[in-house]
Amino acid sequence: MALLGCGVVGTEVVRLLREQAGDLAARVGVPLELAGIAVRRPERVREGVPRELLTTDAQGLVTRDDVDIVIEVIGGIEPARTLMLEAMKTGKSVVTANKALLAEDGATLFAAAREYGADLYYEASVAGAIPLLRPLRESLVGDHVHRVLGIVNGTTNYILDQMDTHGAGFNEALEEAQALGYAEADPTADVEGFDAAAKAAILAQLAFHTPVTAADVHREGITEVSAADVAGAKEMNSVVKLLAICERVPAAEGRNGRGVSVRVYPAMIPRSHPLASVREAYNAVFVEAESAGSLMFYGAGAGGAPTASAVLGDLVAVARNLRGGTPGPVEVTYASLPVLPMGETRTRYYIQLDVADRSGVLATVAEEFAKHDVSIQAVRQSGSGEDAQLVVVTHRAADAALSATVERLRELEDVREVASVMRVEADDV
């Protein structure tokens, strides 16, 4: 086999292959031998990595006759895509952790795997060591998945957890996450939701057997989450989490009938919800299926060792398939359900307003909700004197109608400030 990339994850893959060589050989039935490792800088010291295996000729490595499995941990779109396609064209199976590529152009990779009879496994692309994709791909393939809801980015979960439990500001929490190695020097992919959106696309495609790319996912990050948002959540006995949400949309809600909604954004969930207790940089995902009911997957969602564990799990599965002459499952997107625009997705809002404390203000605010066909679930008013605070929690409505309502509230004379706007993802908030 060949390894493409030898950074944090690749180095851990090499370590585990060497330390567990005997056990892996017993599990597969034949030894797993590393033929070469493609890197850009072979002169760089990599502890525990045999220098004689390093090469800069990735193209030559993936087409070698003595290689039958290619492990890709380079990341990014190119040259990873070209190398994986070349490997499959020459009859080799591929194990990858590349969420960005799978979310952008997974269809091309899946088509190549089908055409050339190669295995394509990618458990490590979502939620690190947590066994999540294989249950969706294999264990639940006979069921009807309704919803996938979860925390799939450890960096943002750590930041929001620090804001909630220690009262830290966003920038302070981000700096701490960087110091601990949870966040990159440039944290944009994490804090702006790009990483979670890529994972949501992969989850939705597997769960609903329909083509979904990262461009289909509505994405909002956590950079705008304020102390007022976190405090408002506490007052509602809730917590703010960045959630990846993939769900089937009933025909009555879809523009063209039944479809799917795939979105990533910060939202309130009650502290009684199991996801509320997911602390620091951990991940957790709920899967709701028709027959299996609710399933929860929890664990370390990132890091070299956890991701390498998932890579090796796929490697053993692929090696067993090759030895037995039986290909693994192929991706099918027979459903081809439409992805619902965010504006047509039904959501709930928590809205905190600073208003003038005089009669008629509540009626004026309620009238704006009614004009946009948004039903109010609960209202709480506090304060005295010239100013008051008004908290409104809505029932589910089209997200576009809720957004339009908020924009109209900002224009009202008696509304001093829209202090907090947060989506709500549980009906008991």
mmCIF file of C-alpha atoms in Angstrom, residues 127-429:
data_model
loop_
_atom_site.group_PDB
_atom_site.id
_atom_site.type_symbol
_atom_site.label_atom_id
_atom_site.label_comp_id
_atom_site.label_asym_id
_atom_site.label_seq_id
_atom_site.Cartn_x
_atom_site.Cartn_y
_atom_site.Cartn_z
ATOM 1 C CA ALA A 127 -16.001 13.132 13.232
ATOM 2 C CA GLY A 128 -12.536 11.608 13.568
ATOM 3 C CA ALA A 129 -12.546 8.285 15.396
ATOM 4 C CA ILE A 130 -16.320 8.168 15.845
ATOM 5 C CA PRO A 131 -17.766 5.264 13.782
ATOM 6 C CA LEU A 132 -20.518 7.238 12.086
ATOM 7 C CA LEU A 133 -20.333 6.925 8.307
ATOM 8 C CA ARG A 134 -20.196 3.127 8.224
ATOM 9 C CA PRO A 135 -23.409 2.801 10.265
ATOM 10 C CA LEU A 136 -25.099 5.197 7.818
ATOM 11 C CA ARG A 137 -23.581 3.462 4.823
ATOM 12 C CA GLU A 138 -24.111 -0.137 5.920
ATOM 13 C CA SER A 139 -25.920 -0.713 9.239
ATOM 14 C CA LEU A 140 -28.833 1.637 8.497
ATOM 15 C CA VAL A 141 -29.011 1.028 4.753
ATOM 16 C CA GLY A 142 -32.235 -0.946 5.250
ATOM 17 C CA ASP A 143 -33.841 1.810 7.324
ATOM 18 C CA HIS A 144 -35.311 5.221 6.550
ATOM 19 C CA VAL A 145 -33.222 8.011 8.105
ATOM 20 C CA HIS A 146 -35.246 11.106 8.940
ATOM 21 C CA ARG A 147 -32.677 13.390 10.540
ATOM 22 C CA VAL A 148 -29.004 13.748 11.385
ATOM 23 C CA LEU A 149 -28.204 16.401 13.994
ATOM 24 C CA GLY A 150 -24.891 16.987 15.654
ATOM 25 C CA ILE A 151 -21.723 18.765 16.693
ATOM 26 C CA VAL A 152 -19.072 17.927 14.095
ATOM 27 C CA ASN A 153 -16.400 20.565 14.714
ATOM 28 C CA GLY A 154 -14.338 20.386 17.885
ATOM 29 C CA THR A 155 -12.799 23.848 17.608
ATOM 30 C CA THR A 156 -16.118 25.693 17.607
ATOM 31 C CA ASN A 157 -17.514 23.460 20.328
ATOM 32 C CA TYR A 158 -14.532 24.267 22.532
ATOM 33 C CA ILE A 159 -14.962 28.016 21.958
ATOM 34 C CA LEU A 160 -18.701 27.990 22.662
ATOM 35 C CA ASP A 161 -18.182 25.788 25.712
ATOM 36 C CA GLN A 162 -15.669 28.270 27.140
ATOM 37 C CA MET A 163 -18.072 31.149 26.484
ATOM 38 C CA ASP A 164 -20.847 29.286 28.291
ATOM 39 C CA THR A 165 -19.014 27.766 31.257
ATOM 40 C CA HIS A 166 -16.385 30.437 31.966
ATOM 41 C CA GLY A 167 -17.918 33.589 30.530
ATOM 42 C CA ALA A 168 -15.057 34.003 28.059
ATOM 43 C CA GLY A 169 -15.457 36.294 25.073
ATOM 44 C CA PHE A 170 -15.161 34.866 21.564
ATOM 45 C CA ASN A 171 -11.645 36.190 20.921
ATOM 46 C CA GLU A 172 -10.390 35.036 24.313
ATOM 47 C CA ALA A 173 -11.810 31.536 23.814
ATOM 48 C CA LEU A 174 -10.365 31.351 20.300
ATOM 49 C CA GLU A 175 -6.889 32.287 21.537
ATOM 50 C CA GLU A 176 -7.091 29.565 24.182
ATOM 51 C CA ALA A 177 -8.197 27.021 21.566
ATOM 52 C CA GLN A 178 -5.198 27.987 19.414
ATOM 53 C CA ALA A 179 -2.813 27.682 22.370
ATOM 54 C CA LEU A 180 -4.114 24.161 23.062
ATOM 55 C CA GLY A 181 -3.830 23.130 19.427
ATOM 56 C CA TYR A 182 -7.588 22.846 18.867
ATOM 57 C CA ALA A 183 -7.635 25.749 16.401
ATOM 58 C CA GLU A 184 -5.332 26.555 13.488
ATOM 59 C CA ALA A 185 -3.401 29.806 13.223
ATOM 60 C CA ASP A 186 -5.987 30.717 10.569
ATOM 61 C CA PRO A 187 -9.228 29.393 12.103
ATOM 62 C CA THR A 188 -11.522 30.536 9.282
ATOM 63 C CA ALA A 189 -12.510 27.051 8.104
ATOM 64 C CA ASP A 190 -13.685 26.178 11.607
ATOM 65 C CA VAL A 191 -15.199 29.370 13.025
ATOM 66 C CA GLU A 192 -16.969 30.327 9.789
ATOM 67 C CA GLY A 193 -18.537 26.873 9.494
ATOM 68 C CA PHE A 194 -16.812 25.665 6.303
ATOM 69 C CA ASP A 195 -15.470 22.508 7.966
ATOM 70 C CA ALA A 196 -18.857 21.619 9.459
ATOM 71 C CA ALA A 197 -20.623 22.354 6.151
ATOM 72 C CA ALA A 198 -18.380 19.906 4.278
ATOM 73 C CA LYS A 199 -19.134 17.222 6.840
ATOM 74 C CA ALA A 200 -22.863 17.998 6.698
ATOM 75 C CA ALA A 201 -22.820 17.481 2.925
ATOM 76 C CA ILE A 202 -21.198 14.060 3.330
ATOM 77 C CA LEU A 203 -23.659 13.052 6.056
ATOM 78 C CA ALA A 204 -26.683 14.176 4.034
ATOM 79 C CA GLN A 205 -25.559 12.343 0.923
ATOM 80 C CA LEU A 206 -25.163 9.105 2.855
ATOM 81 C CA ALA A 207 -28.297 9.460 4.961
ATOM 82 C CA PHE A 208 -30.665 10.420 2.150
ATOM 83 C CA HIS A 209 -29.044 8.727 -0.893
ATOM 84 C CA THR A 210 -29.108 12.016 -2.726
ATOM 85 C CA PRO A 211 -26.317 14.176 -4.195
ATOM 86 C CA VAL A 212 -25.354 17.010 -1.829
ATOM 87 C CA THR A 213 -22.285 19.223 -2.087
ATOM 88 C CA ALA A 214 -20.864 21.819 0.288
ATOM 89 C CA ALA A 215 -22.346 24.522 -1.967
ATOM 90 C CA ASP A 216 -25.832 23.165 -1.162
ATOM 91 C CA VAL A 217 -25.338 23.628 2.590
ATOM 92 C CA HIS A 218 -26.565 26.815 4.263
ATOM 93 C CA ARG A 219 -23.613 27.917 6.381
ATOM 94 C CA GLU A 220 -23.220 30.351 9.275
ATOM 95 C CA GLY A 221 -20.253 30.437 11.624
ATOM 96 C CA ILE A 222 -19.883 31.464 15.260
ATOM 97 C CA THR A 223 -17.957 34.732 14.906
ATOM 98 C CA GLU A 224 -21.147 36.737 15.509
ATOM 99 C CA VAL A 225 -22.178 34.809 18.637
ATOM 100 C CA SER A 226 -22.151 37.413 21.406
ATOM 101 C CA ALA A 227 -22.172 37.433 25.174
ATOM 102 C CA ALA A 228 -25.827 38.498 24.928
ATOM 103 C CA ASP A 229 -26.607 35.363 22.888
ATOM 104 C CA VAL A 230 -24.928 33.117 25.450
ATOM 105 C CA ALA A 231 -26.595 34.944 28.362
ATOM 106 C CA GLY A 232 -29.966 34.715 26.662
ATOM 107 C CA ALA A 233 -29.510 30.986 26.230
ATOM 108 C CA LYS A 234 -28.696 30.629 29.938
ATOM 109 C CA GLU A 235 -31.868 32.473 30.862
ATOM 110 C CA MET A 236 -33.787 29.937 28.762
ATOM 111 C CA ASN A 237 -31.888 27.083 30.482
ATOM 112 C CA SER A 238 -30.226 26.409 27.142
ATOM 113 C CA VAL A 239 -26.776 26.420 25.569
ATOM 114 C CA VAL A 240 -25.481 27.601 22.182
ATOM 115 C CA LYS A 241 -23.889 24.989 19.903
ATOM 116 C CA LEU A 242 -22.781 25.034 16.268
ATOM 117 C CA LEU A 243 -25.017 22.367 14.771
ATOM 118 C CA ALA A 244 -24.943 20.452 11.515
ATOM 119 C CA ILE A 245 -28.542 19.601 10.627
ATOM 120 C CA CYS A 246 -29.566 17.272 7.805
ATOM 121 C CA GLU A 247 -33.229 16.325 7.590
ATOM 122 C CA ARG A 248 -35.898 15.107 5.248
ATOM 123 C CA VAL A 249 -38.537 17.740 4.534
ATOM 124 C CA PRO A 250 -42.190 16.598 4.396
ATOM 125 C CA ALA A 251 -43.957 17.192 1.112
ATOM 126 C CA ALA A 252 -46.152 19.882 2.666
ATOM 127 C CA GLU A 253 -43.058 21.975 3.482
ATOM 128 C CA GLY A 254 -41.078 21.492 0.283
ATOM 129 C CA ARG A 255 -41.316 23.880 -2.641
ATOM 130 C CA ASN A 256 -41.449 20.996 -5.121
ATOM 131 C CA GLY A 257 -42.632 18.307 -2.790
ATOM 132 C CA ARG A 258 -40.423 16.142 -0.632
ATOM 133 C CA GLY A 259 -36.781 17.189 -0.293
ATOM 134 C CA VAL A 260 -33.941 17.635 2.178
ATOM 135 C CA SER A 261 -32.645 20.527 4.239
ATOM 136 C CA VAL A 262 -28.925 20.721 5.029
ATOM 137 C CA ARG A 263 -27.646 23.563 7.174
ATOM 138 C CA VAL A 264 -24.960 24.618 9.668
ATOM 139 C CA TYR A 265 -25.423 27.427 12.172
ATOM 140 C CA PRO A 266 -25.231 28.260 15.892
ATOM 141 C CA ALA A 267 -28.469 27.462 17.681
ATOM 142 C CA MET A 268 -29.939 27.123 21.167
ATOM 143 C CA ILE A 269 -30.648 23.686 22.554
ATOM 144 C CA PRO A 270 -31.994 22.967 26.067
ATOM 145 C CA ARG A 271 -29.522 21.819 28.694
ATOM 146 C CA SER A 272 -31.607 18.659 29.081
ATOM 147 C CA HIS A 273 -30.667 17.638 25.527
ATOM 148 C CA PRO A 274 -27.730 15.176 25.347
ATOM 149 C CA LEU A 275 -25.888 17.415 22.874
ATOM 150 C CA ALA A 276 -25.827 20.215 25.469
ATOM 151 C CA SER A 277 -23.466 18.152 27.643
ATOM 152 C CA VAL A 278 -20.888 17.668 24.869
ATOM 153 C CA ARG A 279 -17.948 19.637 26.256
ATOM 154 C CA GLU A 280 -14.666 21.040 25.006
ATOM 155 C CA ALA A 281 -13.466 19.698 21.623
ATOM 156 C CA TYR A 282 -15.628 16.566 21.516
ATOM 157 C CA ASN A 283 -18.131 15.707 18.795
ATOM 158 C CA ALA A 284 -21.520 14.020 18.990
ATOM 159 C CA VAL A 285 -24.100 13.189 16.346
ATOM 160 C CA PHE A 286 -27.730 12.069 16.615
ATOM 161 C CA VAL A 287 -29.257 9.914 13.897
ATOM 162 C CA GLU A 288 -33.031 9.541 13.877
ATOM 163 C CA ALA A 289 -34.331 6.632 11.800
ATOM 164 C CA GLU A 290 -37.811 5.230 11.268
ATOM 165 C CA SER A 291 -37.192 1.753 12.671
ATOM 166 C CA ALA A 292 -33.965 2.121 14.658
ATOM 167 C CA GLY A 293 -35.197 5.210 16.480
ATOM 168 C CA SER A 294 -32.678 7.674 17.930
ATOM 169 C CA LEU A 295 -28.982 6.763 17.957
ATOM 170 C CA MET A 296 -26.161 8.861 19.383
ATOM 171 C CA PHE A 297 -22.483 8.700 18.387
ATOM 172 C CA TYR A 298 -19.972 10.452 20.661
ATOM 173 C CA GLY A 299 -16.216 10.780 20.864
ATOM 174 C CA ALA A 300 -13.053 12.581 19.802
ATOM 175 C CA GLY A 301 -13.825 14.309 16.539
ATOM 176 C CA ALA A 302 -10.336 15.339 15.442
ATOM 177 C CA GLY A 303 -6.636 14.943 16.125
ATOM 178 C CA GLY A 304 -3.914 12.767 14.674
ATOM 179 C CA ALA A 305 -4.471 9.580 16.647
ATOM 180 C CA PRO A 306 -8.304 9.496 16.505
ATOM 181 C CA THR A 307 -8.315 10.227 12.764
ATOM 182 C CA ALA A 308 -5.606 7.636 12.143
ATOM 183 C CA SER A 309 -7.709 5.095 14.044
ATOM 184 C CA ALA A 310 -10.567 5.658 11.594
ATOM 185 C CA VAL A 311 -8.152 5.396 8.647
ATOM 186 C CA LEU A 312 -6.866 2.035 9.875
ATOM 187 C CA GLY A 313 -10.395 0.766 10.397
ATOM 188 C CA ASP A 314 -11.120 1.505 6.731
ATOM 189 C CA LEU A 315 -7.782 0.028 5.698
ATOM 190 C CA VAL A 316 -8.577 -3.302 7.366
ATOM 191 C CA ALA A 317 -12.035 -3.366 5.750
ATOM 192 C CA VAL A 318 -10.605 -2.677 2.280
ATOM 193 C CA ALA A 319 -7.801 -5.226 2.733
ATOM 194 C CA ARG A 320 -10.317 -7.878 3.773
ATOM 195 C CA ASN A 321 -12.426 -7.088 0.690
ATOM 196 C CA LEU A 322 -9.396 -7.433 -1.582
ATOM 197 C CA ARG A 323 -8.315 -10.700 0.017
ATOM 198 C CA GLY A 324 -11.808 -12.132 -0.265
ATOM 199 C CA GLY A 325 -12.369 -10.823 -3.788
ATOM 200 C CA THR A 326 -15.519 -9.038 -2.667
ATOM 201 C CA PRO A 327 -15.921 -5.282 -3.279
ATOM 202 C CA GLY A 328 -17.282 -3.035 -0.586
ATOM 203 C CA PRO A 329 -20.522 -1.057 -0.840
ATOM 204 C CA VAL A 330 -20.787 1.610 -3.524
ATOM 205 C CA GLU A 331 -22.477 4.972 -3.077
ATOM 206 C CA VAL A 332 -25.900 5.288 -4.646
ATOM 207 C CA THR A 333 -27.775 8.554 -5.022
ATOM 208 C CA TYR A 334 -30.909 7.097 -6.510
ATOM 209 C CA ALA A 335 -33.210 9.402 -4.533
ATOM 210 C CA SER A 336 -31.966 12.677 -6.080
ATOM 211 C CA LEU A 337 -34.103 14.691 -3.682
ATOM 212 C CA PRO A 338 -34.053 18.479 -4.094
ATOM 213 C CA VAL A 339 -32.165 20.472 -1.464
ATOM 214 C CA LEU A 340 -34.506 23.027 0.049
ATOM 215 C CA PRO A 341 -33.307 26.668 0.090
ATOM 216 C CA MET A 342 -32.735 28.029 3.586
ATOM 217 C CA GLY A 343 -35.493 30.597 3.180
ATOM 218 C CA GLU A 344 -38.053 27.830 2.761
ATOM 219 C CA THR A 345 -36.752 25.747 5.659
ATOM 220 C CA ARG A 346 -38.951 25.908 8.746
ATOM 221 C CA THR A 347 -37.070 27.076 11.842
ATOM 222 C CA ARG A 348 -37.679 28.716 15.225
ATOM 223 C CA TYR A 349 -36.180 31.944 16.539
ATOM 224 C CA TYR A 350 -35.228 33.397 19.898
ATOM 225 C CA ILE A 351 -35.276 37.209 19.631
ATOM 226 C CA GLN A 352 -34.255 39.632 22.379
ATOM 227 C CA LEU A 353 -35.316 43.259 21.941
ATOM 228 C CA ASP A 354 -34.471 46.398 23.885
ATOM 229 C CA VAL A 355 -37.616 48.504 23.607
ATOM 230 C CA ALA A 356 -39.230 51.658 24.940
ATOM 231 C CA ASP A 357 -41.166 50.870 28.106
ATOM 232 C CA ARG A 358 -44.582 52.229 27.197
ATOM 233 C CA SER A 359 -47.994 50.870 26.392
ATOM 234 C CA GLY A 360 -48.648 49.471 22.951
ATOM 235 C CA VAL A 361 -45.076 48.395 22.193
ATOM 236 C CA LEU A 362 -45.786 44.695 22.674
ATOM 237 C CA ALA A 363 -48.851 44.961 20.439
ATOM 238 C CA THR A 364 -46.796 46.670 17.730
ATOM 239 C CA VAL A 365 -44.116 43.970 17.892
ATOM 240 C CA ALA A 366 -46.713 41.183 17.815
ATOM 241 C CA GLU A 367 -48.357 42.814 14.800
ATOM 242 C CA GLU A 368 -45.109 42.548 12.805
ATOM 243 C CA PHE A 369 -44.909 38.823 13.522
ATOM 244 C CA ALA A 370 -48.515 38.416 12.402
ATOM 245 C CA LYS A 371 -47.868 40.326 9.162
ATOM 246 C CA HIS A 372 -45.201 37.786 8.233
ATOM 247 C CA ASP A 373 -47.348 34.806 9.280
ATOM 248 C CA VAL A 374 -45.049 33.932 12.187
ATOM 249 C CA SER A 375 -46.697 32.484 15.276
ATOM 250 C CA ILE A 376 -45.317 33.428 18.716
ATOM 251 C CA GLN A 377 -44.851 30.622 21.235
ATOM 252 C CA ALA A 378 -43.758 32.661 24.254
ATOM 253 C CA VAL A 379 -43.087 36.272 25.293
ATOM 254 C CA ARG A 380 -41.271 37.585 28.345
ATOM 255 C CA GLN A 381 -40.964 41.267 29.255
ATOM 256 C CA SER A 382 -38.799 42.791 31.979
ATOM 257 C CA GLY A 383 -37.474 46.178 33.019
ATOM 258 C CA SER A 384 -39.013 49.449 34.088
ATOM 259 C CA GLY A 385 -38.579 53.149 33.528
ATOM 260 C CA GLU A 386 -37.753 54.287 30.009
ATOM 261 C CA ASP A 387 -36.398 50.966 28.686
ATOM 262 C CA ALA A 388 -37.546 47.371 28.798
ATOM 263 C CA GLN A 389 -36.359 44.023 27.499
ATOM 264 C CA LEU A 390 -38.637 41.876 25.392
ATOM 265 C CA VAL A 391 -37.865 38.231 24.649
ATOM 266 C CA VAL A 392 -39.864 36.443 21.944
ATOM 267 C CA VAL A 393 -39.677 32.730 21.085
ATOM 268 C CA THR A 394 -41.484 31.718 17.908
ATOM 269 C CA HIS A 395 -43.078 28.562 16.604
ATOM 270 C CA ARG A 396 -41.632 27.058 13.436
ATOM 271 C CA ALA A 397 -42.043 29.159 10.311
ATOM 272 C CA ALA A 398 -40.289 29.686 6.995
ATOM 273 C CA ASP A 399 -36.840 31.053 7.749
ATOM 274 C CA ALA A 400 -37.255 33.826 5.180
ATOM 275 C CA ALA A 401 -40.381 35.042 6.991
ATOM 276 C CA LEU A 402 -38.554 35.041 10.313
ATOM 277 C CA SER A 403 -35.600 36.949 8.844
ATOM 278 C CA ALA A 404 -37.932 39.499 7.283
ATOM 279 C CA THR A 405 -39.683 39.951 10.628
ATOM 280 C CA VAL A 406 -36.384 40.655 12.385
ATOM 281 C CA GLU A 407 -35.390 43.209 9.751
ATOM 282 C CA ARG A 408 -38.731 44.959 10.139
ATOM 283 C CA LEU A 409 -38.352 45.007 13.936
ATOM 284 C CA ARG A 410 -35.047 46.846 13.532
ATOM 285 C CA GLU A 411 -36.940 49.654 11.788
ATOM 286 C CA LEU A 412 -39.580 50.179 14.490
ATOM 287 C CA GLU A 413 -39.327 53.457 16.366
ATOM 288 C CA ASP A 414 -39.902 51.867 19.761
ATOM 289 C CA VAL A 415 -37.244 49.160 19.272
ATOM 290 C CA ARG A 416 -33.948 50.531 20.583
ATOM 291 C CA GLU A 417 -31.930 47.460 19.583
ATOM 292 C CA VAL A 418 -32.321 43.887 18.423
ATOM 293 C CA ALA A 419 -29.873 42.585 21.026
ATOM 294 C CA SER A 420 -29.899 38.906 20.145
ATOM 295 C CA VAL A 421 -31.243 36.665 17.391
ATOM 296 C CA MET A 422 -30.665 32.925 17.658
ATOM 297 C CA ARG A 423 -32.266 29.922 16.040
ATOM 298 C CA VAL A 424 -33.749 27.289 18.337
ATOM 299 C CA GLU A 425 -33.420 23.571 17.574
ATOM 300 C CA ALA A 426 -35.596 21.880 20.161
ATOM 301 C CA ASP A 427 -39.306 22.288 20.796
ATOM 302 C CA ASP A 428 -39.018 22.430 24.602
ATOM 303 C CA VAL A 429 -37.070 25.712 24.630
#
